[in-house]
XYZ file of C-alpha atoms in Angstrom:
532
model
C -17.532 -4.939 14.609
C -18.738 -8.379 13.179
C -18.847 -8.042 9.498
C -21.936 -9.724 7.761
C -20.091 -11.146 4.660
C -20.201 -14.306 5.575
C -24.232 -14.377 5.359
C -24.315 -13.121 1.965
C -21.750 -15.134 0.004
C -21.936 -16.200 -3.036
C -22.075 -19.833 -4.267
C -20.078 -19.259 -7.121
C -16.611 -19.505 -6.894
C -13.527 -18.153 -9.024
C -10.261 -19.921 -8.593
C -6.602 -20.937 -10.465
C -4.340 -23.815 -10.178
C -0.551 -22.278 -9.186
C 2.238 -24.417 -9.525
C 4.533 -23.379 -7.098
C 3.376 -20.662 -5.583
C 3.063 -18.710 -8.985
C 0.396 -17.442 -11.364
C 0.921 -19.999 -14.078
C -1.580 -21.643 -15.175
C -3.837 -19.747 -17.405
C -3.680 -15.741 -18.885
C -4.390 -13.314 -16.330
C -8.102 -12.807 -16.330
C -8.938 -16.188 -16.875
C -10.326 -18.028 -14.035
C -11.750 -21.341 -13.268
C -15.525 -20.930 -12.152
C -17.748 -23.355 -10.189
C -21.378 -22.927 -8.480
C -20.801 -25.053 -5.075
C -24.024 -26.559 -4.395
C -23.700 -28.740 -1.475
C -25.620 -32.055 -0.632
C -25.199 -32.865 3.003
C -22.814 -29.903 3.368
C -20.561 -31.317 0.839
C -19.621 -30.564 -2.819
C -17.144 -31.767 -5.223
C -15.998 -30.418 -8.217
C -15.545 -32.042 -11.210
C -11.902 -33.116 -12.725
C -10.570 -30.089 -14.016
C -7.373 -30.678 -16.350
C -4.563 -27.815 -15.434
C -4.300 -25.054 -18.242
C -8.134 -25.993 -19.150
C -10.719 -23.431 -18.064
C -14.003 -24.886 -16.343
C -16.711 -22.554 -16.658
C -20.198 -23.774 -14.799
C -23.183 -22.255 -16.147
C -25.619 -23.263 -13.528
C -27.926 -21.010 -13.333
C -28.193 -19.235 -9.870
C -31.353 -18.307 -8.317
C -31.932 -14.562 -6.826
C -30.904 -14.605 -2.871
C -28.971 -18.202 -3.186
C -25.629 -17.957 -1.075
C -22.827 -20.471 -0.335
C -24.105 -22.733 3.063
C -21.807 -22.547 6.369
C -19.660 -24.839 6.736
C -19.645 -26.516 3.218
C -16.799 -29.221 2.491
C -15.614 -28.390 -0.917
C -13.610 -31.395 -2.655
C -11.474 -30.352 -5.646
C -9.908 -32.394 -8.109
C -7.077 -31.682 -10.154
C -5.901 -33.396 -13.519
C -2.051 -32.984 -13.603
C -1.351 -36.135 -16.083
C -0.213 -34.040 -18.852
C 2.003 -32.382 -16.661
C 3.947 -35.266 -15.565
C 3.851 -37.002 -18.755
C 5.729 -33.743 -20.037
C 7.825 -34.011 -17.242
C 9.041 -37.793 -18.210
C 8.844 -37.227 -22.106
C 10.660 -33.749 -22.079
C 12.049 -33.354 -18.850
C 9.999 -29.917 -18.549
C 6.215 -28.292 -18.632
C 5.441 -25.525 -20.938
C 2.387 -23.801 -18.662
C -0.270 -22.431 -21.383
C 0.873 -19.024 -20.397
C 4.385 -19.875 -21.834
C 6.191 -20.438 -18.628
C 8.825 -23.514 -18.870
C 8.601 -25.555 -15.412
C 11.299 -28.510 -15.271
C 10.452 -31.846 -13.119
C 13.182 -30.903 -10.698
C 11.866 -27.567 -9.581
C 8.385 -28.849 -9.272
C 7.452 -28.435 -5.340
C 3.782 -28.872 -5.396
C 0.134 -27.271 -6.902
C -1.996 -25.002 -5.003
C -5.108 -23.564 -5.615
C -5.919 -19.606 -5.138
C -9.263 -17.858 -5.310
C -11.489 -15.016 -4.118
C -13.137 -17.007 -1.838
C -12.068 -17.781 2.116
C -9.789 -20.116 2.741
C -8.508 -19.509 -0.542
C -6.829 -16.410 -1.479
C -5.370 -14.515 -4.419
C -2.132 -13.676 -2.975
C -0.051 -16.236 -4.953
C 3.004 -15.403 -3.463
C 1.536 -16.479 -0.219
C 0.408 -20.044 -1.124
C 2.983 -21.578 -0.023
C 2.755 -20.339 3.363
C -1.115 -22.039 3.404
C -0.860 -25.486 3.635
C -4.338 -26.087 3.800
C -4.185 -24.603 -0.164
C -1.717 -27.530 -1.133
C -3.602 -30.091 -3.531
C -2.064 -33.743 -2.604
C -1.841 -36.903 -4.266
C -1.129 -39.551 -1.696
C -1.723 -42.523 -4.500
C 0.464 -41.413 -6.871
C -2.375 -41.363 -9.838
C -1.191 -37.611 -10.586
C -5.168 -36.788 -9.803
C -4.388 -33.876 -7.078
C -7.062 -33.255 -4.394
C -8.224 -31.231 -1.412
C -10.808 -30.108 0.603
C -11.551 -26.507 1.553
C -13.821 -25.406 4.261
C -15.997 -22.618 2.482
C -17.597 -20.218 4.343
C -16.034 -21.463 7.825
C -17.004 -19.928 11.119
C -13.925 -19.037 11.823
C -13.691 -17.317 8.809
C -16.339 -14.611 10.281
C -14.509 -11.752 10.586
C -14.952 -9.449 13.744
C -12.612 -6.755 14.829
C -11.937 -6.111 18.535
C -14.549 -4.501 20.265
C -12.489 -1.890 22.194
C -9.027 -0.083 22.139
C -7.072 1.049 24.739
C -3.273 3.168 24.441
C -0.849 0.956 25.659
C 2.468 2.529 24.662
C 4.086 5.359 25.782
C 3.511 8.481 22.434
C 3.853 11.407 24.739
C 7.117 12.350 23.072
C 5.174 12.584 20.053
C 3.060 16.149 19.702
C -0.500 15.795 21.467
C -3.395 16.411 19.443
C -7.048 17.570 21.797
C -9.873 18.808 20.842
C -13.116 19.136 21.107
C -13.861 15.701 19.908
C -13.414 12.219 21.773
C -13.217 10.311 18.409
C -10.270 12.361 16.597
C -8.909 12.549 19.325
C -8.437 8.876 19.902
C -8.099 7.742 16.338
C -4.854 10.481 16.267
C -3.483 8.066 19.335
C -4.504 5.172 18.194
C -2.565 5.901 14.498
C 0.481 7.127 16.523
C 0.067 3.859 18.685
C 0.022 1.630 14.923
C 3.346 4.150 13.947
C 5.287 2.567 16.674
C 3.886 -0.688 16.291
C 5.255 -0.611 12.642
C 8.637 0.290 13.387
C 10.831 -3.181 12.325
C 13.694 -4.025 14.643
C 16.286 -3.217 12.023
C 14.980 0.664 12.120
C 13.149 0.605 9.216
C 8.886 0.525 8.811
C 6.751 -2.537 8.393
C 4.621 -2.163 5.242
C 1.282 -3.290 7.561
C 0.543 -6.358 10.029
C 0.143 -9.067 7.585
C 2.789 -7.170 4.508
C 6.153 -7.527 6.063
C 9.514 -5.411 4.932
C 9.556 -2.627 2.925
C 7.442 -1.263 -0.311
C 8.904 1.447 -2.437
C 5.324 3.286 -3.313
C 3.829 2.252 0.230
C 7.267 3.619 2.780
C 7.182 6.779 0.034
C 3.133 7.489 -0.021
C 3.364 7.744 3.689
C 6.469 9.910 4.599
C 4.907 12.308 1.982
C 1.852 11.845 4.421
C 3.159 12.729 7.669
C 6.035 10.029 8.348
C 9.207 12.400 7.477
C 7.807 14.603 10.179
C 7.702 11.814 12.715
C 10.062 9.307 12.091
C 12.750 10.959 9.764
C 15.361 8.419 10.502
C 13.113 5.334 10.159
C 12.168 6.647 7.140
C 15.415 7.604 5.681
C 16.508 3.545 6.535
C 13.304 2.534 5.161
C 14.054 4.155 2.003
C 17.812 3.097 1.721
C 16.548 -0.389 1.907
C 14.566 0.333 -1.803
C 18.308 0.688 -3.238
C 19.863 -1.280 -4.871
C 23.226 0.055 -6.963
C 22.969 3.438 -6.527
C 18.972 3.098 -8.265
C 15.804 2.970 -6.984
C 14.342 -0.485 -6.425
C 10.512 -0.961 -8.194
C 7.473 -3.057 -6.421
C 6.574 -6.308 -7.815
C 3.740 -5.635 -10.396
C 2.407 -6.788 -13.725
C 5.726 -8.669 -15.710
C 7.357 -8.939 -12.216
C 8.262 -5.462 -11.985
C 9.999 -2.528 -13.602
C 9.860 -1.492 -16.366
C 6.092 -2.591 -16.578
C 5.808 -1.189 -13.149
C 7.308 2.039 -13.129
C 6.184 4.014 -10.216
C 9.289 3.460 -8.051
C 10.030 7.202 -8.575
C 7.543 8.579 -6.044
C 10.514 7.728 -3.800
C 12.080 10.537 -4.947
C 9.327 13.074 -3.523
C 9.583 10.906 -0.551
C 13.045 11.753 -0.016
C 12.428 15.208 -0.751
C 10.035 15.416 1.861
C 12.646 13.971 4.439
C 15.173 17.163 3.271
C 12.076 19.507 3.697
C 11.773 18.438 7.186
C 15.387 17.766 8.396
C 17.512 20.328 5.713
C 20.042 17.357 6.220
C 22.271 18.255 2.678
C 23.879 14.858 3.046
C 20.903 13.559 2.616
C 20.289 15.749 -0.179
C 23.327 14.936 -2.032
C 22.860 11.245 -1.598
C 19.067 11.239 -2.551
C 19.856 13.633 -5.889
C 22.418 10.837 -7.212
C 20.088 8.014 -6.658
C 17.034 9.717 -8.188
C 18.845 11.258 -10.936
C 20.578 8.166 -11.863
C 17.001 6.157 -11.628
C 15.539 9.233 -13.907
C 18.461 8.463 -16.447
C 17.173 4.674 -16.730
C 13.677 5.528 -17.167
C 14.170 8.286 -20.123
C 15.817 4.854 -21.680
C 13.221 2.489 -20.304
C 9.938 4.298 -20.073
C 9.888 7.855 -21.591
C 7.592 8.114 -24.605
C 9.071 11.571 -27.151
C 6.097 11.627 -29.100
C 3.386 12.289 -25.854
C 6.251 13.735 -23.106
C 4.543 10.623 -21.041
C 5.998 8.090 -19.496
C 4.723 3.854 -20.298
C 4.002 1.901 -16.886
C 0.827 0.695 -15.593
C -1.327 2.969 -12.789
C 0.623 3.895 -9.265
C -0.216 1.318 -6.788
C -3.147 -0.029 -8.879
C -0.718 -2.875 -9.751
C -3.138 -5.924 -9.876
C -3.864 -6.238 -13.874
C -7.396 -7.130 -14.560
C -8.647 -5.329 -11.079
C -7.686 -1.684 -13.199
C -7.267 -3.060 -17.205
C -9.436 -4.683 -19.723
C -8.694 -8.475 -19.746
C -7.442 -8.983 -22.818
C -4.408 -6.560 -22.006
C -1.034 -8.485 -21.734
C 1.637 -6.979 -19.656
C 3.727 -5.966 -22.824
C 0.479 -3.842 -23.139
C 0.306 -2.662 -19.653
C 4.129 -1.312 -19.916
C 2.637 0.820 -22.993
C -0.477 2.408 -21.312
C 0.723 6.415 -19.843
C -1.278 6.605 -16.794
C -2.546 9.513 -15.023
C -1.101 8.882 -11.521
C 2.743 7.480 -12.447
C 2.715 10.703 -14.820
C 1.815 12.853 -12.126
C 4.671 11.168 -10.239
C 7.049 11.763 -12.843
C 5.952 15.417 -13.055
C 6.779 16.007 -9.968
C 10.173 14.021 -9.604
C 11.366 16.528 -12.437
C 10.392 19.386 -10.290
C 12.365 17.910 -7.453
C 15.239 17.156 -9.490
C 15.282 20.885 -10.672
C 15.019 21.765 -7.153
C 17.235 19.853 -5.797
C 20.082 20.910 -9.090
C 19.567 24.140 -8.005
C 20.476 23.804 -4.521
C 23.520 21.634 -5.252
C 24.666 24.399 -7.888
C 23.822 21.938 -10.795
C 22.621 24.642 -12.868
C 22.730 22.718 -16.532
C 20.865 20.186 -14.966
C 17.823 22.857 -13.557
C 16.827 24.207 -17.506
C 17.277 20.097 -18.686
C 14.700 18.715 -15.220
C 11.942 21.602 -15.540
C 11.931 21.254 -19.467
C 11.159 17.312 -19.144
C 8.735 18.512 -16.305
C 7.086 21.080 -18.354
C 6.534 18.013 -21.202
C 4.723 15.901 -19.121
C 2.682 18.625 -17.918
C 1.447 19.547 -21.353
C 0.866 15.627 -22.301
C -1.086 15.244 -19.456
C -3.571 17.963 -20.447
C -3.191 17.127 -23.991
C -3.812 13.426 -23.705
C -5.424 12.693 -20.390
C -7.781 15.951 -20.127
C -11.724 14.963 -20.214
C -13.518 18.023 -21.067
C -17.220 16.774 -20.820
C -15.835 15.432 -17.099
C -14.012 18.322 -15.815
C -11.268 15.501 -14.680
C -8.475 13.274 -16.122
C -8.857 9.999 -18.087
C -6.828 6.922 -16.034
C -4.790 6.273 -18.914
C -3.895 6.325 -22.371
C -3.583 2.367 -23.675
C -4.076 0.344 -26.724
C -1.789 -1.129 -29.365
C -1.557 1.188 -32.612
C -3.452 4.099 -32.289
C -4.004 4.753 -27.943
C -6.992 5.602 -26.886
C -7.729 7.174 -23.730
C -9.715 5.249 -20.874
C -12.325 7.853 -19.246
C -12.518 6.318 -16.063
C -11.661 8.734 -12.664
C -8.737 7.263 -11.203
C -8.611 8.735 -7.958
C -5.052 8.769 -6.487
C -4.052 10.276 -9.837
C -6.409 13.057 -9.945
C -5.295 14.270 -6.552
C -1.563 14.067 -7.196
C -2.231 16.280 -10.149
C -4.040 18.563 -7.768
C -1.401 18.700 -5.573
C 1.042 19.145 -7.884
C -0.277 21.907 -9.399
C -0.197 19.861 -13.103
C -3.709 21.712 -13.852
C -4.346 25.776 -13.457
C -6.098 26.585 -10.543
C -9.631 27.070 -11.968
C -9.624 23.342 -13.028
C -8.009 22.414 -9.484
C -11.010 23.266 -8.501
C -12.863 21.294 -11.362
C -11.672 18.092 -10.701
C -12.132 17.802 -7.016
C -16.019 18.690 -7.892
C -16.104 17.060 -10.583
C -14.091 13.236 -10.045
C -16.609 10.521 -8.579
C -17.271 10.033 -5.016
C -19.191 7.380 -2.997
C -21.373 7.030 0.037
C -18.473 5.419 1.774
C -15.293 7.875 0.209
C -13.771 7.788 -3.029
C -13.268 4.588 -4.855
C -9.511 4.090 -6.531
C -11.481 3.956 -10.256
C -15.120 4.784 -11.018
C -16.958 3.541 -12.802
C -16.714 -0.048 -11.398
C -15.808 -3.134 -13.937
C -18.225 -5.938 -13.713
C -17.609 -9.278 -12.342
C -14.057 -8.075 -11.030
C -14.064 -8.713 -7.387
C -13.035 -5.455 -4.756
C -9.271 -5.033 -4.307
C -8.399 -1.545 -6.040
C -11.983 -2.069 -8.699
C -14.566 -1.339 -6.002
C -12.808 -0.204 -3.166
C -11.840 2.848 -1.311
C -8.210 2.506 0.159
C -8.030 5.124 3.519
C -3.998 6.320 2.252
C -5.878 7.365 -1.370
C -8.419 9.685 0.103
C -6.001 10.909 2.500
C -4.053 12.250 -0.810
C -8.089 13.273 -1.789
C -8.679 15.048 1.024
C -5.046 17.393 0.848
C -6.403 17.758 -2.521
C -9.928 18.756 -1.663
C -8.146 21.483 0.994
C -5.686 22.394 -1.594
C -8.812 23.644 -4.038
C -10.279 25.092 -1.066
C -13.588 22.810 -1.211
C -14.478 21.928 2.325
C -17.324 20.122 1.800
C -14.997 17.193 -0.170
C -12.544 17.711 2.288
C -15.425 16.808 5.267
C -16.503 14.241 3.176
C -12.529 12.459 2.780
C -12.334 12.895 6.574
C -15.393 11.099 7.400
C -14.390 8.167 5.258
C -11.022 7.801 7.088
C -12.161 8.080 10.315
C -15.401 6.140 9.915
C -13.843 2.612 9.496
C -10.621 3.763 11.683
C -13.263 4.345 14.325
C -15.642 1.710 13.696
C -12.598 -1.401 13.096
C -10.261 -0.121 15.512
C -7.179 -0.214 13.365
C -6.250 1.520 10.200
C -7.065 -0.990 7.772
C -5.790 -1.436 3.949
C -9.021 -0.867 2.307
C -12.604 -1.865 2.389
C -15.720 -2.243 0.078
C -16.448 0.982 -2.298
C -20.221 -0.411 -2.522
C -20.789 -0.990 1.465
C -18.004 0.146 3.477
C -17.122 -2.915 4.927
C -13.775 -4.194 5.029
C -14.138 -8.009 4.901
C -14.947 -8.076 1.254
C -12.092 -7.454 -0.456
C -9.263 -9.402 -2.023
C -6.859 -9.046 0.852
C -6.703 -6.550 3.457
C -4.469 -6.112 6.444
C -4.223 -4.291 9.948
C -2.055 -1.474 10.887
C -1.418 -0.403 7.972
C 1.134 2.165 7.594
C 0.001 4.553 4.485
C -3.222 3.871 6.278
C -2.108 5.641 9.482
C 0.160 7.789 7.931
C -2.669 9.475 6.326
C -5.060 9.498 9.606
C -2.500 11.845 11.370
C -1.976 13.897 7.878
C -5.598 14.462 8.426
C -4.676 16.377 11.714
C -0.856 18.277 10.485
C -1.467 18.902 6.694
C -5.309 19.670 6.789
C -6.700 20.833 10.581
C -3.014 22.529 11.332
C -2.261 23.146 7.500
C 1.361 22.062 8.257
C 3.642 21.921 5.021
C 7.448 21.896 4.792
C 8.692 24.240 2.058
């Protein structure tokens, strides 16, 4: 497959100054913007002054895209920094952040746009993203190679078993192309199995992620690797609690979807009936439950605060002018759903480790966040669920269809039947699967806003069998196997608007919620395999 992006990209460009690797410079949302028209193939832009926001307003004609091979120059003002630096010893970055002269290790620049990239984490591992300034004026330069040909992204154009899965149940049928997509996702399983016993998050996302190792036992990875998953999960733990993904404000308690773990490990007891891993999973989670009724839990709604499950990339899912301290008061639809059913698990597993005050106390904080789910997040004139409930005195709720959320309330059972039904008819769906929110918000590039992620409409598609629709569950199986097939490898996401998978923010190979929910596909909807 040889992706066409590169022909149709556009000549204006969004981009930050990082300091270190870090998303410093300016409020989240607010990005640098420049329309690169080269001369001769090259382009410069003008001296932009860190913490100051260049917006170009060139106009840009209809069918005008950025040339091949274009040598970018950019120029960075970092006087005021240094002079801070020798006056006060220390920066204050316009988004508050105090950065002394000793710990300053160099400038970067991160964008939406190949070479750059948004992952700011990752600058430092991309030289070529390093601004210099060989003269010592504190002007900071480099030059990027936009729209390189060696940026063109292709995928391999065939694939071929090459390990050994026969100890692994054999899936035939009367189909060449399920067929090999269920070896070729068994193939990327092994692949992603880490040297220390534990699962590799995807090809280019190394170690372990607490929502992406616990979205993908749920899927079908407790069945097949119940050890690697148990490790995997005992690496998100971190005195006696559950460890939460990096997210908006660093992480918990503005990210606060690190329980999903808990169903994880639930599903590992459903498949194994190991009751030492029972008893060790029931202290963690209950412990990590005590913090959050603390931390997160909200006694007027039943809710609990924390931004979206997964959808942890700020302005990609929230209004701009949100701040985190307003993300970590927004009740989403998909962490609630999470919560929901952590209760239920916790009254499960109380009851099964004779912890019978604990059964009435877990299904009677279940049973509120059932009821503030319908009560707060229920769209009648949509027949689905609002994404979330946000704002800063009186919350209002948001009525976009926030698709991972939806189908975890399908799946656990948060609606009646009759409107199980109603939402999987009712939530959005694309020509190319269904997109993580819908509708789309403008001028916000795909990552989760304008993409469909495969592991999400694997969670659709249980959904879509769960309310006995076949014609969404057809639908969710054609979108996973379609770029499977077509990119040879389960990739991260791709493109809501045209299925392709070069488009987005970042994207990766192998990736394991990605396969995980390929060969779900063939247990939990062909077979109709579930552990009780």
């Amino acid at each position: 497959y040889k992706s066409p992006a590169n022909k149709f990209k556009s000549p204006v460009l969004s981009f930050k100054f990082s300091i270190n690797g870090k998303d410093n410079e300016m409020a989240s949302g607010r990005d640098h913007q420049f329309v690169c028209r080269p001369v001769n193939g090259a382009a410069e832009t003008p001296l932009i002054k860190f913490g100051e926001q260049l917006v170009d307003k060139t106009p840009v004609a209809e069918g005008l895209y950025l040339n091949p091979g274009t040598k970018l120059k950019v120029r960075l003002d970092m006087r005021h920094v240094f002079e801070a630096f020798t006056r006060q010893g220390y920066y204050t970055t316009p988004n508050g952040d105090k950065i002394y002269k000793d710990d300053f290790k160099g400038v970067f620049i991160a964008g939406g746009s190949a070479p750059m990239i948004w992952d700011f984490n990752n600058l430092v591992n991309h030289p070529e993203l390093e601004l210099k300034d060989p003269d010592g004026d504190k002007i900071f330069e480099t030059i990027l190679n936009m729209n390189d040909a060696k940026d063109e992204k292709t995928t391999a154009p065939v694939w071929k078993l090459s390990k050994d899965i026969s100890r692994f149940p054999q899936y035939k049928s009367d189909y060449a192309l399920s067929d090999a997509l269920y070896n070729l996702s068994i193939e990327e399983m092994e692949n992603s199995i880490e040297p220390d016993g534990t699962f590799r998050t995807g090809k280019e996302w190394s170690g372990v992620w607490t929502r992406d190792i616990s979205y993908s036992i749920i899927l079908s990875m407790a069945v097949l690797h119940p050890e690697v998953a148990v490790n995997s999960l005992m690496r998100k733990v971190k005195d006696g609690r559950i460890i939460q993904d990096t997210g908006t404000g660093g992480a918990y308690p503005v990210s606060s979807d690190r329980m999903v773990w808990a169903i994880a490990a639930w599903e590992v007891y459903k498949v194994t009936g190991d009751k030492n891993w029972l008893n060790q999973a029931y202290a963690i989670i209950k412990k990590s439950a005590e913090d959050d009724m603390v931390n997160i839990y909200d006694t007027e709604t039943g809710l609990f605060k924390g931004e979206s499950s997964f959808l942890d990339w700020r302005e990609q899912t929230y209004p701009r002018w949100l701040q985190p301290a307003d993300i970590y008061e927004s009740e989403c639809l998909g962490t609630n759903a999470v919560h929901y059913q952590v209760y239920k698990v916790l009254s499960e597993m109380a009851g099964l480790l004779n912890d019978k005050a604990s059964v009435t106390k877990f299904n009677k904080t279940a049973t509120g966040i059932k009821q503030g789910i319908e009560k707060y997040l229920w769209l009648n004139d949509k027949g689905y669920y609002g994404q979330y409930l946000y704002g800063r005195i009186n919350k209002t709720v948001s009525p976009r269809a926030e698709a991972l959320g939806e189908a975890l309330s399908v799946l656990f059972d948060i609606p009646s039947a009759e409107r199980q039904k109603q939402v999987v008819e009712s939530a959005p769906t694309g020509d190319y699967g269904t997109p993580c929110i819908y509708p789309q918000i403008p001028g916000i590039p795909p990552y989760h806003n304008n993409a469909v992620w495969p592991f999400v409409e694997s969670y659709w598609a249980l959904a879509g069998a769960k309310a006995g629709n076949e014609q969404s569950v057809l639908k969710s199986i054609s979108a996973i196997y379609r770029p499977a097939a077509l990119f040879l490898t389960n990739k991260e996401n791709f493109v809501a608007s045209d299925g392709d998978y070069a488009g987005t923010q970042i994207n990766s190979s192998n990736m394991l919620w990605s396969l995980s929910g390929n060969i779900a596909m063939v247990y939990k909807v062909l077979f109709g395999m579930h552990y009780k």
